[in-house]
Amino acid sequence: MKPVLLFNTRAAFILLLLGNTAFALQTRPLLTSHTDINYKSADTVHKHIAESLEAKGLDRSTAWERTDKLFTAETINIDLKLHHLANHPTLSLSGEAVNQGLAKRALFEKPLNLDAYDSLVGFVQEIKGHSLDEHTLEAVGQISTLNRSFSS
C-alpha cells in the first residue's frame, strides 16, 4: 500500500496563490487619490496660485508673473509632484494648505524646487509653522526621491 501525501507541491502552490490573493484584497494603497484641490495639469496649478495671489490684492499680470517664477526646476509633472506632497499620510497636508503655501512663496518671490529635499523641507516647515520631527523629515525624503524619479 502506497502512503497518500496530503501536502504535495501542487497543494502548496495553490495554498500560496490563494493566500496571496486574499492578502491583496485586504490591503489598501499607501496614498489615497482624494485631494481638496484637484491638480490636473501644470496650467491648473499655475491658475490656482495666480487666483490666490489675485485674492490677496495683486493685479492679474503681476500674479501670473510671480507664479511663473515660483518653480525653479522644469514644470514637468508638477501636478503629480504636488499630489505626492498633498497626499502623503505622514505629512497630513491638505491640498488647500499646499496651495496657500505656494501662493505665499510666489508672493514673496521665493522659488521652490519640488525635487530638492532641502527646498521641500523648508516648504513643509512654512506650511506647518514649526520644526519637523524625524518621521516627517523621512516622509519629505521619500517625496523628494519620488519626485526626482518623475523628472526628465
CSV table of C-alpha atoms in Angstrom, one decimal:
chain,number,residue,atom,x,y,z
A,1,MET,CA,0.0,0.0,0.0
A,2,LYS,CA,1.3,3.4,-1.0
A,3,PRO,CA,1.1,6.3,1.5
A,4,VAL,CA,-1.0,9.2,0.4
A,5,LEU,CA,0.6,12.6,0.9
A,6,LEU,CA,-1.9,15.4,1.6
A,7,PHE,CA,0.5,18.2,1.2
A,8,ASN,CA,2.4,17.9,-2.1
A,9,THR,CA,3.9,20.6,-4.3
A,10,ARG,CA,0.7,21.3,-6.2
A,11,ALA,CA,-1.2,21.8,-3.0
A,12,ALA,CA,1.5,24.1,-1.6
A,13,PHE,CA,1.3,26.2,-4.8
A,14,ILE,CA,-2.5,26.5,-4.7
A,15,LEU,CA,-2.3,27.4,-1.0
A,16,LEU,CA,0.3,30.1,-1.6
A,17,LEU,CA,-1.7,31.5,-4.5
A,18,LEU,CA,-4.9,31.7,-2.5
A,19,GLY,CA,-3.1,33.2,0.5
A,20,ASN,CA,-1.6,36.0,-1.7
A,21,THR,CA,-4.9,36.7,-3.4
A,22,ALA,CA,-6.7,37.0,0.0
A,23,PHE,CA,-4.0,39.2,1.4
A,24,ALA,CA,-4.0,41.5,-1.6
A,25,LEU,CA,-7.8,42.1,-1.3
A,26,GLN,CA,-7.3,43.3,2.3
A,27,THR,CA,-4.5,45.8,1.7
A,28,ARG,CA,-5.1,49.3,0.5
A,29,PRO,CA,-2.8,51.7,-1.2
A,30,LEU,CA,-0.5,53.9,0.8
A,31,LEU,CA,-1.5,57.2,-0.9
A,32,THR,CA,-5.1,58.0,-1.4
A,33,SER,CA,-6.3,59.6,-4.6
A,34,HIS,CA,-8.5,62.2,-3.0
A,35,THR,CA,-7.3,65.8,-2.6
A,36,ASP,CA,-9.1,69.0,-1.7
A,37,ILE,CA,-7.7,70.7,-4.8
A,38,ASN,CA,-7.5,68.5,-7.9
A,39,TYR,CA,-4.4,69.4,-9.8
A,40,LYS,CA,-5.0,68.2,-13.4
A,41,SER,CA,-2.1,69.9,-15.1
A,42,ALA,CA,0.6,72.5,-14.7
A,43,ASP,CA,-1.8,75.1,-16.1
A,44,THR,CA,-4.3,74.5,-13.3
A,45,VAL,CA,-1.6,74.6,-10.7
A,46,HIS,CA,-0.5,78.0,-12.0
A,47,LYS,CA,-4.1,79.1,-12.2
A,48,HIS,CA,-4.8,78.2,-8.6
A,49,ILE,CA,-1.7,80.1,-7.4
A,50,ALA,CA,-2.4,83.1,-9.5
A,51,GLU,CA,-6.0,83.2,-8.3
A,52,SER,CA,-4.8,83.1,-4.7
A,53,LEU,CA,-2.5,86.0,-5.4
A,54,GLU,CA,-5.2,88.0,-7.0
A,55,ALA,CA,-7.4,87.3,-4.0
A,56,LYS,CA,-4.6,88.8,-1.8
A,57,GLY,CA,-4.7,92.0,-3.9
A,58,LEU,CA,-2.2,91.6,-6.7
A,59,ASP,CA,-3.2,92.6,-10.1
A,60,ARG,CA,-3.6,89.9,-12.7
A,61,SER,CA,-0.4,90.4,-14.7
A,62,THR,CA,1.8,90.6,-11.5
A,63,ALA,CA,0.2,87.5,-10.1
A,64,TRP,CA,0.9,85.5,-13.2
A,65,GLU,CA,4.4,86.8,-13.5
A,66,ARG,CA,5.2,85.8,-9.9
A,67,THR,CA,3.5,82.4,-10.4
A,68,ASP,CA,5.7,81.7,-13.4
A,69,LYS,CA,8.9,82.4,-11.4
A,70,LEU,CA,7.9,80.1,-8.5
A,71,PHE,CA,9.2,76.8,-9.7
A,72,THR,CA,12.9,76.6,-10.2
A,73,ALA,CA,13.0,73.2,-11.9
A,74,GLU,CA,11.2,72.3,-15.1
A,75,THR,CA,7.4,72.1,-14.6
A,76,ILE,CA,7.2,68.5,-15.9
A,77,ASN,CA,4.7,66.5,-13.8
A,78,ILE,CA,4.3,69.4,-11.4
A,79,ASP,CA,0.7,68.2,-10.8
A,80,LEU,CA,1.9,64.8,-9.8
A,81,LYS,CA,4.6,66.1,-7.6
A,82,LEU,CA,2.2,68.3,-5.7
A,83,HIS,CA,-0.2,65.4,-5.4
A,84,HIS,CA,2.6,63.4,-3.7
A,85,LEU,CA,3.1,66.3,-1.3
A,86,ALA,CA,-0.5,66.9,-0.5
A,87,ASN,CA,-1.4,63.2,-0.1
A,88,HIS,CA,1.4,61.7,1.9
A,89,PRO,CA,-0.2,60.2,5.0
A,90,THR,CA,2.6,61.2,7.4
A,91,LEU,CA,2.6,64.8,6.4
A,92,SER,CA,-1.2,65.2,6.6
A,93,LEU,CA,-1.2,68.4,4.5
A,94,SER,CA,-4.4,69.4,2.8
A,95,GLY,CA,-4.4,70.5,-0.9
A,96,GLU,CA,-5.6,73.9,0.2
A,97,ALA,CA,-2.7,74.3,2.7
A,98,VAL,CA,-0.3,73.4,-0.1
A,99,ASN,CA,-2.0,75.9,-2.5
A,100,GLN,CA,-1.8,78.7,0.1
A,101,GLY,CA,1.9,77.8,0.8
A,102,LEU,CA,2.6,78.0,-2.9
A,103,ALA,CA,0.8,81.4,-3.2
A,104,LYS,CA,2.8,82.7,-0.2
A,105,ARG,CA,6.0,81.7,-1.8
A,106,ALA,CA,5.0,83.2,-5.1
A,107,LEU,CA,4.0,86.4,-3.4
A,108,PHE,CA,7.4,86.8,-1.8
A,109,GLU,CA,9.2,85.5,-4.9
A,110,LYS,CA,10.8,82.6,-3.1
A,111,PRO,CA,11.4,79.8,-5.7
A,112,LEU,CA,10.5,76.2,-4.9
A,113,ASN,CA,12.2,73.0,-6.3
A,114,LEU,CA,9.9,70.1,-5.7
A,115,ASP,CA,12.7,67.6,-6.4
A,116,ALA,CA,15.2,69.0,-3.8
A,117,TYR,CA,15.0,67.7,-0.3
A,118,ASP,CA,16.1,71.0,1.3
A,119,SER,CA,13.6,73.0,-0.6
A,120,LEU,CA,10.8,70.6,0.3
A,121,VAL,CA,11.8,70.7,4.0
A,122,GLY,CA,11.6,74.5,4.0
A,123,PHE,CA,8.3,74.5,2.3
A,124,VAL,CA,6.7,71.9,4.6
A,125,GLN,CA,8.1,73.8,7.6
A,126,GLU,CA,6.5,77.0,6.3
A,127,ILE,CA,3.1,75.3,6.0
A,128,LYS,CA,3.2,73.5,9.3
A,129,GLY,CA,4.7,76.5,11.2
A,130,HIS,CA,7.2,74.5,13.3
A,131,SER,CA,10.3,72.4,13.0
A,132,LEU,CA,9.8,68.9,11.6
A,133,ASP,CA,10.2,65.7,13.5
A,134,GLU,CA,12.2,62.7,12.3
A,135,HIS,CA,9.2,60.9,10.8
A,136,THR,CA,8.1,64.0,8.9
A,137,LEU,CA,11.7,64.5,7.6
A,138,GLU,CA,11.7,60.9,6.4
A,139,ALA,CA,8.4,61.4,4.6
A,140,VAL,CA,9.8,64.5,2.9
A,141,GLY,CA,12.8,62.5,1.8
A,142,GLN,CA,10.5,59.9,0.3
A,143,ILE,CA,8.6,62.5,-1.6
A,144,SER,CA,11.8,64.2,-2.8
A,145,THR,CA,13.1,60.8,-4.1
A,146,LEU,CA,9.8,60.0,-5.7
A,147,ASN,CA,9.6,63.5,-7.4
A,148,ARG,CA,13.1,63.1,-8.8
A,149,SER,CA,12.1,59.9,-10.4
A,150,PHE,CA,9.5,61.8,-12.4
A,151,SER,CA,11.9,64.4,-13.7
A,152,SER,CA,13.4,64.2,-17.1
